[in-house]
Coordinates of N, CA and C in Angstrom, one line a residue:
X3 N -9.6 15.4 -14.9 CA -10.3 16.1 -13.9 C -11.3 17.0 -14.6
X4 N -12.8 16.9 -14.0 CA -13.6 17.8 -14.8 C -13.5 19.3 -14.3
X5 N -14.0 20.2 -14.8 CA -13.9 21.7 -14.8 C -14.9 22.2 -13.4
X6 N -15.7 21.0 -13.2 CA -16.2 21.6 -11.1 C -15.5 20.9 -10.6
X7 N -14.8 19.6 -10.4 CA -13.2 19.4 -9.8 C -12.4 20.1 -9.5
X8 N -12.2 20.9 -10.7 CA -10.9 22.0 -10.9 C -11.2 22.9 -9.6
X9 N -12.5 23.2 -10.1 CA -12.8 24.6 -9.9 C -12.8 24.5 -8.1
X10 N -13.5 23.6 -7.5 CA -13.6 23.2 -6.4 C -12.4 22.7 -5.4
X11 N -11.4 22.2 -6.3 CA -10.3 22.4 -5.8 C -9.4 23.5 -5.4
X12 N -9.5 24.8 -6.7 CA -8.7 25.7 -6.6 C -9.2 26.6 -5.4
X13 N -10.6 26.5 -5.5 CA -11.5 27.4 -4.3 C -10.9 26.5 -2.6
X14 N -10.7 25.3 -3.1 CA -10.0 25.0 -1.2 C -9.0 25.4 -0.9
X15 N -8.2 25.2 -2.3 CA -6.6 25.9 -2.0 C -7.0 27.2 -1.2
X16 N -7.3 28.0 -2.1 CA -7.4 29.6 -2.0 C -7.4 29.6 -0.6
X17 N -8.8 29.0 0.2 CA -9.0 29.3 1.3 C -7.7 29.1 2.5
X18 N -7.2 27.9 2.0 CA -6.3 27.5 3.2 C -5.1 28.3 3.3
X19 N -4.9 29.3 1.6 CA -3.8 30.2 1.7 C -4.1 31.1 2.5
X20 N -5.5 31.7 2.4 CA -6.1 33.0 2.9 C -5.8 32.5 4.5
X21 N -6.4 31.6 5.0 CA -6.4 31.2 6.6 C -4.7 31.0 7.1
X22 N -4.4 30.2 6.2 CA -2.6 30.4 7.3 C -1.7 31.5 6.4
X23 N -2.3 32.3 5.7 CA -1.8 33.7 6.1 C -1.9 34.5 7.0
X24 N -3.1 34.4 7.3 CA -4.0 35.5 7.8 C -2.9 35.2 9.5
X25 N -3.1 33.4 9.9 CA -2.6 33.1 11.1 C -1.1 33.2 11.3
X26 N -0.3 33.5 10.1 CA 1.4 33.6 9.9 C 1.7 35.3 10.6
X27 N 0.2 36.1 10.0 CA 0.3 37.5 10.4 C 0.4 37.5 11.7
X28 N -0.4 36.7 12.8 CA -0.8 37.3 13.8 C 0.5 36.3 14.8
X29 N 1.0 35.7 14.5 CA 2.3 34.9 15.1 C 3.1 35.8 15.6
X30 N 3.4 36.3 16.8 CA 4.7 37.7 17.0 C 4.1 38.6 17.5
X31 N 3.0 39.2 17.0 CA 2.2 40.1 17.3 C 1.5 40.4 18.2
X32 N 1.4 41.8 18.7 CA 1.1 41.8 20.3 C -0.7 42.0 20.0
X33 N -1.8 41.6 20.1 CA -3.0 41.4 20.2 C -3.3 41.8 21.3
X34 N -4.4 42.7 21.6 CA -5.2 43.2 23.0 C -6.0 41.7 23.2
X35 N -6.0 41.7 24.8 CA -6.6 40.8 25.2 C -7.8 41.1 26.5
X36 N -8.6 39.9 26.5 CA -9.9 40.8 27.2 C -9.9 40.5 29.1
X37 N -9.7 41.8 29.1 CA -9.2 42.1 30.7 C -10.3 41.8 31.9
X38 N -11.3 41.1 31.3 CA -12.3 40.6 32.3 C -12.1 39.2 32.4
X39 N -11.7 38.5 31.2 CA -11.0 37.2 31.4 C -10.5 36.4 32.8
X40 N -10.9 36.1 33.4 CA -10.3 35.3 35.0 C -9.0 35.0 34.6
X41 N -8.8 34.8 33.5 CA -7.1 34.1 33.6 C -6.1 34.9 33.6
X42 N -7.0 36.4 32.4 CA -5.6 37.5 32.6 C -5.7 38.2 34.2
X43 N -6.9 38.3 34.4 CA -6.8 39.0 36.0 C -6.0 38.2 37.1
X44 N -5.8 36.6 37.3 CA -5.0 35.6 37.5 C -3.7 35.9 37.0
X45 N -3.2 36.1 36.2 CA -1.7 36.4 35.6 C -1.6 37.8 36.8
X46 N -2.4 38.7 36.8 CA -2.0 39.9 37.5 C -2.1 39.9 38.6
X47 N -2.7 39.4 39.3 CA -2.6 38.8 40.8 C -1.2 37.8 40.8
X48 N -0.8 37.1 39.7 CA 0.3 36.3 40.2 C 1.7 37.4 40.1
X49 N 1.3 38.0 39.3 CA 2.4 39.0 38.9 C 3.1 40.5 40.1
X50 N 1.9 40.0 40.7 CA 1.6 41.3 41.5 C 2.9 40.3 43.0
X51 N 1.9 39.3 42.7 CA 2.5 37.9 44.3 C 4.3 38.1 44.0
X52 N 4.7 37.4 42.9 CA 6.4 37.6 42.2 C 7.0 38.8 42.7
X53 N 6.2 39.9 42.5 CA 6.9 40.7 42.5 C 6.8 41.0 44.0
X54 N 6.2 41.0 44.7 CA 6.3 40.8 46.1 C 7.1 40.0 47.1
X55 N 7.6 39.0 46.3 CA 8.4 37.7 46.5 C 10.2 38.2 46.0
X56 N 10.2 39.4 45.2 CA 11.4 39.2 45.3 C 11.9 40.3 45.8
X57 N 13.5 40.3 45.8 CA 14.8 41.4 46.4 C 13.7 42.4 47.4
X58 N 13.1 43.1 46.4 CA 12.3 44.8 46.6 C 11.1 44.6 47.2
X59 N 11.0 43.6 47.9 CA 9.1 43.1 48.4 C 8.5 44.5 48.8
X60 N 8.0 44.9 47.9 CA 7.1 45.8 48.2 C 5.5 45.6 49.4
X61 N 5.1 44.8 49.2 CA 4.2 44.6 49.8 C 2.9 45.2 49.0
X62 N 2.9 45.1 47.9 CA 1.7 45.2 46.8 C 0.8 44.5 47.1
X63 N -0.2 45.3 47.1 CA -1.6 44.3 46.8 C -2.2 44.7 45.7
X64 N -2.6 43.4 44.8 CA -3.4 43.3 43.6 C -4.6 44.3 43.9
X65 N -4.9 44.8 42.5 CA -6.3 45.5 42.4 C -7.4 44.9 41.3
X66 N -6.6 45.2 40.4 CA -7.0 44.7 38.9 C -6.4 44.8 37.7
X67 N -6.7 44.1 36.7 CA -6.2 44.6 35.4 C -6.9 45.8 34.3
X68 N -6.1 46.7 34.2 CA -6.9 47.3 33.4 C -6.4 47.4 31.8
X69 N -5.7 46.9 31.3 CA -5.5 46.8 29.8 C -4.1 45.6 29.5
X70 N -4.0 45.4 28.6 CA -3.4 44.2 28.1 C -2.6 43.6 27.2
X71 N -2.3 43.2 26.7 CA -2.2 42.5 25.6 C -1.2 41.4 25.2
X72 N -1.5 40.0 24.5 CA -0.5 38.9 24.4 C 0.0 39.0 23.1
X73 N 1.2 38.5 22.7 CA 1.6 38.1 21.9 C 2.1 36.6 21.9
X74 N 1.9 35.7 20.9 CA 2.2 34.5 20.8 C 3.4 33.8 20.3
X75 N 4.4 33.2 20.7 CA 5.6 32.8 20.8 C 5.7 31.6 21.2
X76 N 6.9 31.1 21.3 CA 6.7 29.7 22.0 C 5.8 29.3 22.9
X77 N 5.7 30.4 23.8 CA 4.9 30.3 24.9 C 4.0 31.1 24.5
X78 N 3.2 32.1 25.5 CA 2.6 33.5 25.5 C 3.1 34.5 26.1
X79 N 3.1 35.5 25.6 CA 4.0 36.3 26.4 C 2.5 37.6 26.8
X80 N 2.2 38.1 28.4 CA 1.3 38.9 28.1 C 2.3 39.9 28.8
X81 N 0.9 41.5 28.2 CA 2.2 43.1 28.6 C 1.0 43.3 29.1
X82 N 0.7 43.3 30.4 CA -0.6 43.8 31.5 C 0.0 45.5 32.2
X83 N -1.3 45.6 32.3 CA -1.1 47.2 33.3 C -1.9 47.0 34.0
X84 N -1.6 47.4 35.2 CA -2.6 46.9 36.7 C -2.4 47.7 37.3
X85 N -3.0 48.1 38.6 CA -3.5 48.5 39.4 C -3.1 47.6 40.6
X86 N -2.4 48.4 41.5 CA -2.1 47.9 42.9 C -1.9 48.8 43.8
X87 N -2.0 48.5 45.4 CA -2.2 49.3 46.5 C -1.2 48.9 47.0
X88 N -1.0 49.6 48.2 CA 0.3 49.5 49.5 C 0.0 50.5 50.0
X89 N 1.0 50.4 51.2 CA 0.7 51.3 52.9 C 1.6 52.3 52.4
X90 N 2.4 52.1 51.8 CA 3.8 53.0 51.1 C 3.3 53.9 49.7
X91 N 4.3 54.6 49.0 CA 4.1 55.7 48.1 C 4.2 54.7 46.7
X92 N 3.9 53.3 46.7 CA 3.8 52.4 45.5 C 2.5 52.2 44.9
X93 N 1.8 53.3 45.7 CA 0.1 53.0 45.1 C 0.5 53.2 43.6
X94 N -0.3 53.1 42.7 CA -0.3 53.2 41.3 C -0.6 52.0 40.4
X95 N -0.6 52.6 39.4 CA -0.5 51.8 38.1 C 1.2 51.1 37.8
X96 N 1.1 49.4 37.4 CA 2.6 49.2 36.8 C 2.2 48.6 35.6
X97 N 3.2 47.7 35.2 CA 3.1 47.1 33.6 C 4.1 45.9 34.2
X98 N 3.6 44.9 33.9 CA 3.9 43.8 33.9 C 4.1 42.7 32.6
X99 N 5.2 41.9 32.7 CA 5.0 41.2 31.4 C 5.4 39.8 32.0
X100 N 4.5 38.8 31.4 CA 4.6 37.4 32.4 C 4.6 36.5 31.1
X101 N 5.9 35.7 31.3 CA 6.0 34.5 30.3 C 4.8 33.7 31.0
X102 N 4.0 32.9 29.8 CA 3.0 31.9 30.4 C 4.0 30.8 29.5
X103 N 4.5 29.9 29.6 CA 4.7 28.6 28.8 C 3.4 27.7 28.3
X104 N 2.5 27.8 29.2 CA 2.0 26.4 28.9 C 0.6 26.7 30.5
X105 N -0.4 27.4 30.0 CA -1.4 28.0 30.8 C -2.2 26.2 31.5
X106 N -2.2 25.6 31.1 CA -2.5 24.1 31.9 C -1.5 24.1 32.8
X107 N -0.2 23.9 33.0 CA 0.7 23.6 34.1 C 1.1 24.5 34.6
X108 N 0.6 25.9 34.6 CA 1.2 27.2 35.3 C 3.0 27.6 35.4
X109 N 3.1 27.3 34.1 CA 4.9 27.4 33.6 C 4.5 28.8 33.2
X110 N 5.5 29.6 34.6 CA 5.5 31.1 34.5 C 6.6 32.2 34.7
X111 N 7.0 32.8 34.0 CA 8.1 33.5 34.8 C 7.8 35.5 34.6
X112 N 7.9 35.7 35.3 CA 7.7 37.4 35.4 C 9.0 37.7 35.1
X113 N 8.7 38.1 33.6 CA 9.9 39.3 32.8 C 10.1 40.3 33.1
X114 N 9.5 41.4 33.6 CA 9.4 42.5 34.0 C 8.3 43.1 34.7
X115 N 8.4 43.4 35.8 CA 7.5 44.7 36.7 C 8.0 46.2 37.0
X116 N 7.4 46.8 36.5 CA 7.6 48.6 36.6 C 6.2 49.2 36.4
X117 N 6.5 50.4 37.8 CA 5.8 51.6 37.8 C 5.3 51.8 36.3
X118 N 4.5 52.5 36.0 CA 3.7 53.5 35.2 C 4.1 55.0 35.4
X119 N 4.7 55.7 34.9 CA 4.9 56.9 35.9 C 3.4 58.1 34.9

């Protein structure tokens, strides 16, 4: 092997250590995500619908998302804070966290809905 082989070699290694490091880091980790996005505003309108759908039907209506963030797992897991109305004393801010599986086939499950206090 000549010595710009080497050299050219060792320089691709390097890189591919630096890049699936860098992506091993961000695996788990909760990452802000951008809340004008149509899909996270979509997760919070669906989140908002679930939670309307079950035991406690509040009668929530979606407002918006105002902050966010996903972490990446099997699936995606996002931790949204939104904004929602009602005729009742549920106006406010909640926090929502919605398994996505698989954002093509809408495999979804709402982990948790709660107030903001």
């Amino acid at each position: 092997m000549t010595m710009r082989t080497s050299s050219l070699l060792l320089a691709a290694v390097a890189v591919v250590a630096i890049v699936a490091g860098a992506t091993a880091a961000t695996v788990g980790s909760w990452e802000p995500v951008d809340i004008n996005d149509p899909h996270v505003q979509e997760l919070g309108r669906w989140a908002v619908a679930e939670e309307n759908r079950g035991e406690a039907a509040g009668g929530l209506t979606f407002e918006r998302v105002t902050d966010g963030e996903k972490q990446v797992v099997t699936g995606v897991n996002y931790r949204l804070t939104l904004e929602a109305s009602s005729s009742g004393a549920k106006d406010g801010r909640y926090e929502a966290v919605v398994y996505e599986q698989d954002p093509r086939s809408n495999a979804r499950k709402l982990v948790s809905f709660e107030p903001i206090h």
